[in-house]
GROMACS .gro file of C-alpha atoms in nm:
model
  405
    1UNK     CA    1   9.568  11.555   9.222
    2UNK     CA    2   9.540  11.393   9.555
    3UNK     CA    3   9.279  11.245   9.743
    4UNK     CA    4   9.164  11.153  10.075
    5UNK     CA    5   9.069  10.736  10.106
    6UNK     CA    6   9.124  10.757  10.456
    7UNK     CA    7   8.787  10.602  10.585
    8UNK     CA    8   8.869  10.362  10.273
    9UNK     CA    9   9.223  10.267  10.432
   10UNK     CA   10   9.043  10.126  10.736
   11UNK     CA   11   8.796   9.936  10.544
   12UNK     CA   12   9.119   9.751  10.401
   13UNK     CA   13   9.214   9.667  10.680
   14UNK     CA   14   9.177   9.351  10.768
   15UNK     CA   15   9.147   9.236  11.164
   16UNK     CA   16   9.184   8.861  11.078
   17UNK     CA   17   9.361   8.666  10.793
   18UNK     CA   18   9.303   8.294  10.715
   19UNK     CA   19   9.596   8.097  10.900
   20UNK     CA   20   9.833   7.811  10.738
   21UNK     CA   21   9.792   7.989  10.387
   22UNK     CA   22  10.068   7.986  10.171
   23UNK     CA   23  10.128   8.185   9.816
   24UNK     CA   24  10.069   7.927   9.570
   25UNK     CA   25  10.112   7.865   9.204
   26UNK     CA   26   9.948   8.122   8.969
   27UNK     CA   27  10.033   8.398   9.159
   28UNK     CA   28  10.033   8.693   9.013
   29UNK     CA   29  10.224   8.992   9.151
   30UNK     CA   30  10.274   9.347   9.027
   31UNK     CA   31  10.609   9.373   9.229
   32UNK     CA   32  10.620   9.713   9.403
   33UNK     CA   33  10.845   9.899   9.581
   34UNK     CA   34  10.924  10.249   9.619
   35UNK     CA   35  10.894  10.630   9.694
   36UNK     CA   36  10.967  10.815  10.003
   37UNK     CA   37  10.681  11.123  10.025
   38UNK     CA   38  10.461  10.978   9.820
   39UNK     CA   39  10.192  11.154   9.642
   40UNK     CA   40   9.893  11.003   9.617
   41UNK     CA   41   9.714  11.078   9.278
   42UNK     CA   42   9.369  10.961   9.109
   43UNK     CA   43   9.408  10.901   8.752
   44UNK     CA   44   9.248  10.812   8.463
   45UNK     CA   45   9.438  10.575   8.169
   46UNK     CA   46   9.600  10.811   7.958
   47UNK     CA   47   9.428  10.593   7.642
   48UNK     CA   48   9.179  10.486   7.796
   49UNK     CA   49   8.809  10.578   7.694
   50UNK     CA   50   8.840  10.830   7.963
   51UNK     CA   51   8.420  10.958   8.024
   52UNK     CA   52   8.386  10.993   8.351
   53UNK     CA   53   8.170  10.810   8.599
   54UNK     CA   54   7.934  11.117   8.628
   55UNK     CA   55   7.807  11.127   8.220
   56UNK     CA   56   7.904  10.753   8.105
   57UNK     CA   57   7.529  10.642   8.232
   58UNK     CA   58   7.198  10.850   8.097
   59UNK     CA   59   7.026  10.641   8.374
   60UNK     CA   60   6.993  10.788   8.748
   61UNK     CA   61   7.133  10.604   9.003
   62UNK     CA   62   7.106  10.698   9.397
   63UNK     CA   63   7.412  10.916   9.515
   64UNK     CA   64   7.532  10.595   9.728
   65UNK     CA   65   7.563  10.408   9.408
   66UNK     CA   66   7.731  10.730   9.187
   67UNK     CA   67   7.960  10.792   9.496
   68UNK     CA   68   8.089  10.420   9.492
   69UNK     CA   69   8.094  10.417   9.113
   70UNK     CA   70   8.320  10.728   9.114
   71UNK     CA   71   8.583  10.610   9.412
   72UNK     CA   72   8.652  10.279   9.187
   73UNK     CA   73   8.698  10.499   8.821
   74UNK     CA   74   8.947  10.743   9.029
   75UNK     CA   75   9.138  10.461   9.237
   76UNK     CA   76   9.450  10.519   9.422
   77UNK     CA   77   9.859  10.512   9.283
   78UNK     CA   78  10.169  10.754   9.305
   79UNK     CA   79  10.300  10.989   9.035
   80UNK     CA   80  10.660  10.914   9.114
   81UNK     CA   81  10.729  11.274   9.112
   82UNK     CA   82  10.989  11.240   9.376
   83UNK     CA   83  11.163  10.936   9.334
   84UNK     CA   84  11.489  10.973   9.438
   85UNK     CA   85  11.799  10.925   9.233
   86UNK     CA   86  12.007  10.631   9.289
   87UNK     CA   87  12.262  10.466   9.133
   88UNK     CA   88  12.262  10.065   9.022
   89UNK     CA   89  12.526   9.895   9.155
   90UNK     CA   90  12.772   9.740   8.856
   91UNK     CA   91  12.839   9.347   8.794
   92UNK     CA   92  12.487   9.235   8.953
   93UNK     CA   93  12.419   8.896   8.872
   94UNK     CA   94  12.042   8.914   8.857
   95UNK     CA   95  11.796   8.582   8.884
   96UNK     CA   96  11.385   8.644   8.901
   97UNK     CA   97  11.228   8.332   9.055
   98UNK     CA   98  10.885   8.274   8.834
   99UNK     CA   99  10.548   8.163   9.019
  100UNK     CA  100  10.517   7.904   8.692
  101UNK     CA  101  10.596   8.049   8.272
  102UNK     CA  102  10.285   7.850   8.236
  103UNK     CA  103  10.078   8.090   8.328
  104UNK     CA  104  10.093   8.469   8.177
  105UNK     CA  105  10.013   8.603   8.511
  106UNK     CA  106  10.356   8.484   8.623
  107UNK     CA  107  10.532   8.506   8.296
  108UNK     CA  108  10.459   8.847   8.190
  109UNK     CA  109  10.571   9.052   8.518
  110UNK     CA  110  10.889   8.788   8.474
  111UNK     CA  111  10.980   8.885   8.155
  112UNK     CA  112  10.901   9.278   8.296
  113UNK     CA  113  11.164   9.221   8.560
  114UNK     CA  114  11.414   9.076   8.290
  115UNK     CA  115  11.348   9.383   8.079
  116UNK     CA  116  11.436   9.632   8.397
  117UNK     CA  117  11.741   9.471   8.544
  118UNK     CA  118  11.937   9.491   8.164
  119UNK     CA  119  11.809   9.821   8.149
  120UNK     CA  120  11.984   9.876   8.529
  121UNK     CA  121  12.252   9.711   8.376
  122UNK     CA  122  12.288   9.388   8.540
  123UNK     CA  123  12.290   9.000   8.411
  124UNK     CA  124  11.916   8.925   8.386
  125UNK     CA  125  11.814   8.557   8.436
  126UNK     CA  126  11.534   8.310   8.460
  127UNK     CA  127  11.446   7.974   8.687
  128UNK     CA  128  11.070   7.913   8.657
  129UNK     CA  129  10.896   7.822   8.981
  130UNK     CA  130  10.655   7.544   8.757
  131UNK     CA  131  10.352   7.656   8.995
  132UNK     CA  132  10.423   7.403   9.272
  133UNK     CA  133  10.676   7.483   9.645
  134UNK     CA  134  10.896   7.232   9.525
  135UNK     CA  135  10.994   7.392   9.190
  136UNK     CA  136  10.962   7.726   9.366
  137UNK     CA  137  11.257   7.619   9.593
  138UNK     CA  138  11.405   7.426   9.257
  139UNK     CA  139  11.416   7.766   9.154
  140UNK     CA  140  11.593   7.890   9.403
  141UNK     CA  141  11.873   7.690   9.431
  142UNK     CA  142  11.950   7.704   9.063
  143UNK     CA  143  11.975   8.092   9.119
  144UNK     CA  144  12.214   8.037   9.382
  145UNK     CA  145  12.459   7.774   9.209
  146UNK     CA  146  12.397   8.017   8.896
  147UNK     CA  147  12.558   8.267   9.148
  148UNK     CA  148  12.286   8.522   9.216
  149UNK     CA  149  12.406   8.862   9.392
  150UNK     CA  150  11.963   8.950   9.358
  151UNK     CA  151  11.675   8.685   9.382
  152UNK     CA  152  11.313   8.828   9.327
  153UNK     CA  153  11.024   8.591   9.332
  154UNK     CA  154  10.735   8.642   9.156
  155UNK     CA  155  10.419   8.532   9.293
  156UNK     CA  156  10.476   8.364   9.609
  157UNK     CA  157  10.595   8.434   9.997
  158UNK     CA  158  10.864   8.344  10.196
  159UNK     CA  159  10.744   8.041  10.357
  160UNK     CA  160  10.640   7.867  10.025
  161UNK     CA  161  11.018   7.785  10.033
  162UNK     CA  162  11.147   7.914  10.340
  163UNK     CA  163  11.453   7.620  10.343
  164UNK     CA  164  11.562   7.743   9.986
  165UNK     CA  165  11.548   8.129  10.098
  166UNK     CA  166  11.704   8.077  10.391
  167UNK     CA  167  12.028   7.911  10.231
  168UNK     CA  168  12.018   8.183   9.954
  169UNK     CA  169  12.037   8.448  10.284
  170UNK     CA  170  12.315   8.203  10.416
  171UNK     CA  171  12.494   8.289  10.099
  172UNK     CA  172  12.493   8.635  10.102
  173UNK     CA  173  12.195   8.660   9.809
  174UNK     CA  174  11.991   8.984   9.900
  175UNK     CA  175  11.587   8.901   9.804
  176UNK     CA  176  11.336   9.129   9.728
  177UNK     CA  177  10.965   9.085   9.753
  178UNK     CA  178  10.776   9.046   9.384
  179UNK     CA  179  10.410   9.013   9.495
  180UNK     CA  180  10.446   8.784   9.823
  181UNK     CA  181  10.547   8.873  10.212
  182UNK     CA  182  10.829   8.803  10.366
  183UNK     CA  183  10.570   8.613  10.644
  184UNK     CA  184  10.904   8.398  10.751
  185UNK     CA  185  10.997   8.411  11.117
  186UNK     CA  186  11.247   8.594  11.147
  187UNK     CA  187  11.197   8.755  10.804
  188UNK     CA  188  11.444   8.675  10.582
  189UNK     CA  189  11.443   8.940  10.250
  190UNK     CA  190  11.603   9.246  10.243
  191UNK     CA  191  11.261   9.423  10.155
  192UNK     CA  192  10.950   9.309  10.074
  193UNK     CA  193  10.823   9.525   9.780
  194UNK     CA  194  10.645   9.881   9.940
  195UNK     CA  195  10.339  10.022   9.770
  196UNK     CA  196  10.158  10.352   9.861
  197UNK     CA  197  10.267  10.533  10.258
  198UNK     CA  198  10.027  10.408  10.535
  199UNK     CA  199   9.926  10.073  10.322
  200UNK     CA  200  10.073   9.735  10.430
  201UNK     CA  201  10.110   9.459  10.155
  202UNK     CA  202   9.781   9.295  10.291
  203UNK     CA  203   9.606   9.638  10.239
  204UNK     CA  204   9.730   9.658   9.875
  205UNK     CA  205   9.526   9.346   9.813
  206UNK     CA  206   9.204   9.404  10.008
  207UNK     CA  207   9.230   9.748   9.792
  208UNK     CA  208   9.165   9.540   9.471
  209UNK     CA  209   8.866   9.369   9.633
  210UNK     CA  210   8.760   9.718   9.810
  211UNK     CA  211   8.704   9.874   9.485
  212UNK     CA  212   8.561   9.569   9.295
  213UNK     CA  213   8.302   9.564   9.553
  214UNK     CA  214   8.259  10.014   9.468
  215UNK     CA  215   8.223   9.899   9.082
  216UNK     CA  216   7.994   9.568   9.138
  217UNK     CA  217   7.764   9.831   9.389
  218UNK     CA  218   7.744  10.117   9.160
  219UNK     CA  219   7.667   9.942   8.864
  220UNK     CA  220   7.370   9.722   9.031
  221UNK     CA  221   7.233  10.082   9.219
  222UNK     CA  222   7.350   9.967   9.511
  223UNK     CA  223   7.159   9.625   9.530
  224UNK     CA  224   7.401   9.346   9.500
  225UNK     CA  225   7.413   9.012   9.624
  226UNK     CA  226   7.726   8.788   9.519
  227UNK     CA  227   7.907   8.491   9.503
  228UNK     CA  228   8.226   8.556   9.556
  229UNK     CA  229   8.564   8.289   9.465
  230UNK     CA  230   8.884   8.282   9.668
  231UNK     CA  231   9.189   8.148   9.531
  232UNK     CA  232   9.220   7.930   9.828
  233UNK     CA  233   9.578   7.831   9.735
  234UNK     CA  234   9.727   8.153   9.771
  235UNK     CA  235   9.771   8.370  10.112
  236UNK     CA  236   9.632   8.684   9.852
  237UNK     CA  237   9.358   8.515   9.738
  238UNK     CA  238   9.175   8.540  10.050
  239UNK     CA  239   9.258   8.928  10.091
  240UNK     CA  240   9.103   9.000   9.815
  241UNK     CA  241   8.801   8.834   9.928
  242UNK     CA  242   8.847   9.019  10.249
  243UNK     CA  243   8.848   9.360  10.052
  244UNK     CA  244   8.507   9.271   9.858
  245UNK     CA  245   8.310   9.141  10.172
  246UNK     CA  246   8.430   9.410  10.401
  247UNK     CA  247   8.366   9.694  10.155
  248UNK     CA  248   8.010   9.548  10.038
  249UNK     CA  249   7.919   9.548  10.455
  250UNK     CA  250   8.034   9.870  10.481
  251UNK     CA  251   7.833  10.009  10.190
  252UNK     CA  252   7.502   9.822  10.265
  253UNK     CA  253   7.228   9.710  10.155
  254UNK     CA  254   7.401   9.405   9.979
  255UNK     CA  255   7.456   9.008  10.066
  256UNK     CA  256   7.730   8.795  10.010
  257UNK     CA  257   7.499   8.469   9.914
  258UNK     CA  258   7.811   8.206   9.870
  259UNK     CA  259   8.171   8.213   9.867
  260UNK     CA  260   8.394   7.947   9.705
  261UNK     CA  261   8.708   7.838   9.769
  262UNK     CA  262   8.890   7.729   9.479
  263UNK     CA  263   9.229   7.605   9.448
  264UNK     CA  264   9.491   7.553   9.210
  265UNK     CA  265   9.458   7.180   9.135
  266UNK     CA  266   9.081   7.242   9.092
  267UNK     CA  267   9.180   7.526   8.834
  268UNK     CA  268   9.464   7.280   8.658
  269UNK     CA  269   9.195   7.033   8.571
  270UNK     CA  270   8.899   7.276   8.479
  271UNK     CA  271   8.664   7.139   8.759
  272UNK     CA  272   8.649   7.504   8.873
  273UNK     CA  273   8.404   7.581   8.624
  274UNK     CA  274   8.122   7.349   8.720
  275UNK     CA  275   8.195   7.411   9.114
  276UNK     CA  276   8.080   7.772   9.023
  277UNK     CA  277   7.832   7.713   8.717
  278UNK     CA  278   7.642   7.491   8.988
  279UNK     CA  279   7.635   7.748   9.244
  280UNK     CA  280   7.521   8.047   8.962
  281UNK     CA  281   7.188   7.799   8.874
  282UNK     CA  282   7.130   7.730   9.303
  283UNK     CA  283   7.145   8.127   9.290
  284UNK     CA  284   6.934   8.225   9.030
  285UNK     CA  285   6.883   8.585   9.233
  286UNK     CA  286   7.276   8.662   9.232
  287UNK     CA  287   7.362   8.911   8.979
  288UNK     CA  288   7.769   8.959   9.058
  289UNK     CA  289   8.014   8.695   9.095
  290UNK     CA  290   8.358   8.867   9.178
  291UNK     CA  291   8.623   8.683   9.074
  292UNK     CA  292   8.992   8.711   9.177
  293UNK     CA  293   9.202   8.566   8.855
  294UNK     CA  294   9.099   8.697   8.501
  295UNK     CA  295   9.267   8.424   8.371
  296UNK     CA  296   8.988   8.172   8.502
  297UNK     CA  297   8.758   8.295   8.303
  298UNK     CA  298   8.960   8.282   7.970
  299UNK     CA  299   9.006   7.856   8.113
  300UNK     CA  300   8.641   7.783   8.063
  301UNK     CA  301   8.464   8.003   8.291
  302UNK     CA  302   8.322   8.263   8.075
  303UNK     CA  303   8.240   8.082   7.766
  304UNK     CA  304   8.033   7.822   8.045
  305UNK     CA  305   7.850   8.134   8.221
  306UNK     CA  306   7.750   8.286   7.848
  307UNK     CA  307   7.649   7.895   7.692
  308UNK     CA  308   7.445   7.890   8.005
  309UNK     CA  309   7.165   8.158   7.920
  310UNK     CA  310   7.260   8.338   8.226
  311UNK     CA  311   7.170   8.742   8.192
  312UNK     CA  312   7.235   9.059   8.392
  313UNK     CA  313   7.549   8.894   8.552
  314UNK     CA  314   7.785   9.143   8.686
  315UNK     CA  315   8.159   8.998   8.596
  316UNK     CA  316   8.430   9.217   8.854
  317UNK     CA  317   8.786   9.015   8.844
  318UNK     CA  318   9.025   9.184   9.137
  319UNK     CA  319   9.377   9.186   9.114
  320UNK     CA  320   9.475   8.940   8.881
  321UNK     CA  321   9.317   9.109   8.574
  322UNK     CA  322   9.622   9.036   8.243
  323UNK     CA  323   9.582   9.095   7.882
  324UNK     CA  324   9.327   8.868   7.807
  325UNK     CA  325   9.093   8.975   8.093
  326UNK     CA  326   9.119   9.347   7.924
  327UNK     CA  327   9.067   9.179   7.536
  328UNK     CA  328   8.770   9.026   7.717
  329UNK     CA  329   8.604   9.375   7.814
  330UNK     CA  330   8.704   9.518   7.486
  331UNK     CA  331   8.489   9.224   7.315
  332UNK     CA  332   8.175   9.362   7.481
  333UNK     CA  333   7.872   9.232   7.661
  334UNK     CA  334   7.736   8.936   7.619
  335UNK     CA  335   7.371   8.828   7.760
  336UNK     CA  336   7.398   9.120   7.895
  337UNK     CA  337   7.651   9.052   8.095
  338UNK     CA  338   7.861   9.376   8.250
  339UNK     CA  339   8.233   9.278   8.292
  340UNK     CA  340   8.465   9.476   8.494
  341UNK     CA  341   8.841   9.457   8.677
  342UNK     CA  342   9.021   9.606   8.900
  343UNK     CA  343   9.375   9.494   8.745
  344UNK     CA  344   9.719   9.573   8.861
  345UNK     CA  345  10.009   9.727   8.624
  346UNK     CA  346  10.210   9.460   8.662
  347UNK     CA  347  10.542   9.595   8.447
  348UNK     CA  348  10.475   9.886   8.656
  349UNK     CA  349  10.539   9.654   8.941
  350UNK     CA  350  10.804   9.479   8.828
  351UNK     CA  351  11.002   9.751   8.750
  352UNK     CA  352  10.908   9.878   9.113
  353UNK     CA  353  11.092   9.518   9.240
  354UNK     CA  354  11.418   9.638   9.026
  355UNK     CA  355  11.415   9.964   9.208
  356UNK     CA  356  11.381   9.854   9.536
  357UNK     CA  357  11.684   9.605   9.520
  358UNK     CA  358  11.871   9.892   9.351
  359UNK     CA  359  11.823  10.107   9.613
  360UNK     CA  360  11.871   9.822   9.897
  361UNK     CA  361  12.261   9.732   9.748
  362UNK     CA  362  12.315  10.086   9.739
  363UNK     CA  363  12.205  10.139  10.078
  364UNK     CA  364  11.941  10.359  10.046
  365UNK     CA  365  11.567  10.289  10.179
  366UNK     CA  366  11.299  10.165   9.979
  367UNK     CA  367  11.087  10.360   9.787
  368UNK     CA  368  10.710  10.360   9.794
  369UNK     CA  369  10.616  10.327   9.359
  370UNK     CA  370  10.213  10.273   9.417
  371UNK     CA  371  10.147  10.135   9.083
  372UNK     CA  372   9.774  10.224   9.044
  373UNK     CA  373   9.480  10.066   9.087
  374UNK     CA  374   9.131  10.158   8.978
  375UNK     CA  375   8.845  10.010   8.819
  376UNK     CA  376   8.840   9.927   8.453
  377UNK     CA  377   8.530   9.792   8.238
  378UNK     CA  378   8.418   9.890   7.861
  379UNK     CA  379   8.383  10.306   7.930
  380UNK     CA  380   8.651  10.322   8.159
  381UNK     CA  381   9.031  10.358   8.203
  382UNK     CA  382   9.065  10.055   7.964
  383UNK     CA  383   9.365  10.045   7.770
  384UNK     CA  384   9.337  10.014   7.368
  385UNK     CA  385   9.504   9.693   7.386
  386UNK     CA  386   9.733   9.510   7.599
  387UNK     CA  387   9.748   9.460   7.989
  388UNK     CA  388   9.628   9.754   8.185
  389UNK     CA  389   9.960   9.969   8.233
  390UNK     CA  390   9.863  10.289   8.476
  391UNK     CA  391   9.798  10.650   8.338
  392UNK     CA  392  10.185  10.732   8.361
  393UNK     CA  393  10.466  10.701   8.249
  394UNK     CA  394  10.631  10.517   8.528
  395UNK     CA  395  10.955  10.344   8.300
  396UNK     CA  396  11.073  10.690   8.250
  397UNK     CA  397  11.076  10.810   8.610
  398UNK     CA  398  11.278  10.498   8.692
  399UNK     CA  399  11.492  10.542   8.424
  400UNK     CA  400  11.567  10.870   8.510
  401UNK     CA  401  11.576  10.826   8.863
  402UNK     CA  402  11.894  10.541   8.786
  403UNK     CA  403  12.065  10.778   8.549
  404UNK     CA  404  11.967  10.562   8.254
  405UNK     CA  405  11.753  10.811   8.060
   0.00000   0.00000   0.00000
């Protein structure tokens, strides 16, 4: 079924983004890419612990708060019911640039993109980014000695190493977007990676802090006031910020009290967690913190919030939401704590990357592949185990759409 976010599109879009920003290390990007006539669809996980939004609470909350509650369980993704066949060029020397193997948020839509391109039936490789420009454009380069016909990176933009992609362009390499724009001038991919019709790349992110901000609202009855954490390092980390602050003004009736900019080498030596354990005890009247990478809270952050004695937190982690962010929710409350995400379905993603370049060499146009997103916490669209994946079965409609089936 289909629905109508339209007032919810222009709430994600953002009229000003945060200059000089570059993608940084521990990005994580579901790559995306593709389908021309896309149907937008509101699902549910298909094993998830699917009550809805209406009978999960035996509490009434105001209609504001239900309505919110309800546009974050249904979301917004594509059933791939029309995506065109195509078929993968032969003899494709294939090389995905990781953000940094360190890191599973990087690693795991890596190894994703490894898994699609043998399954297209190229040569799948690996240089790994080690979370820094340098190695990103280290990365690069080895693709191109190793004789790359496709680069995708994973987890940063263009300009992070605009000198390595423009040599790789110089060599006839065709790149396609895995999580980060093309923001080079001129642009210098072949595509970036497409996600739902009438949403930019920048509107895919503000989507994940949109409906973090629906979940954090209808879950506190429409009464929140937050701290909120950018990942200061990376050009998405303050888009999803954008998505949280302009959906909470737009909703009313709630305060951003701080935000906090955190970066990368802040998060490498675990200061992070006392920059925002000090600002939780000079706020003792927040009750959300929204929190962009899931894997923050698994480096210290969590454990520190629940030693701390603080109660009736609300938890929502946008975007970068992996396996261990979902074990988290399935492990329950804690202080009564209420934990929530609005991950992406990252394999999805990467397999979305494989199809666009497939259908670039072949000459076709990219496809819009709108990997879902939606809110997941303990009664809601959360996957048994594992990462969150979408309520589809997107690898067979690529499969079947390359003639591999």
């Amino acid at each position: 079924m289909s629905q109508d976010l339209s007032a919810d599109k222009r709430s994600a879009r953002p009229t000003w983004l945060r200059s000089g920003r570059r993608a940084g290390k521990l990005a994580a990007v579901a790559a995306v890419v593709a389908l021309a006539g896309t149907t937008l669809v509101a699902c549910g996980s298909s094993d998830s612990n699917n009550t809805s939004a209406s009978d999960s609470k035996s509490k009434t909350i105001s209609a504001s708060a239900q309505t919110a509650l309800d546009t974050a369980y249904k979301g917004l993704g594509s059933d791939l019911a029309n995506l065109p066949a195509v078929t993968p060029k032969s003899g494709v020397n294939f090389y995905v640039v990781s953000c940094g193997q360190s890191v599973s948020s990087c690693s795991a839509p890596t190894q994703a993109m490894m898994d699609a391109a043998k399954a297209a039936g190229w040569s799948a490789h690996m240089a790994d980014g080690k979370l820094s420009p340098d190695g990103f454009s280290a990365a690069i380069r080895q693709a191109i000695a190793g004789g790359a016909n496709v680069i995708v990176p994973v987890g940063f933009d263009c300009q992070a190493a605009q000198a390595a992609f423009e040599e790789a362009k110089k060599a006839g390499i065709t790149v396609v977007g895995g999580g980060g724009p093309d923001d080079c001038k001129p642009q210098l991919w072949a595509s970036e990676r497409l996600w739902v019709s009438g949403y930019t790349g920048v509107q895919e992110w503000n989507t994940f802090g949109q409906y973090g901000a629906d979940w954090a609202y209808g879950q506190n009855g429409g009464d929140v006031k937050a701290i909120t954490l950018t990942a200061s390092t990376n050009t998405w980390g303050q888009w999803i910020t954008d998505g949280f602050n302009a959906e909470l003004k737009k909703l009313g009736g709630s305060t951003v009290e701080q935000n906090i900019d955190i970066s990368d080498p802040e998060t490498a030596d675990g200061s992070f967690v006392q920059k925002v354990t000090t600002a939780l005890l000079a706020h003792p009247d927040v009750n959300v913190l929204q929190v962009p990478i899931g894997g923050w809270l698994n480096a210290g952050l969590y454990q520190a919030i629940v030693s701390s004695g603080r109660k009736n937190l609300t938890i929502v982690v946008g975007g970068q939401s992996d396996a261990s962010t979902m074990d988290l929710i399935r492990s329950g409350t804690q202080n009564g704590i209420k934990l929530g995400a609005t991950p992406q379905a990252q394999e999805w993603g990467a397999w979305g990357s494989i199809d666009t370049a497939i259908r670039v060499l072949a000459g076709q146009k990219p496809e819009y592949i709108g990997e879902e997103i939606q809110a997941v916490d303990a009664d809601h669209n959360l996957p048994k185990s594992g990462a969150y994946q979408g309520s589809i079965d997107w690898k067979s409609a690529f499969l079947k759409s390359w003639g591999k089936a």
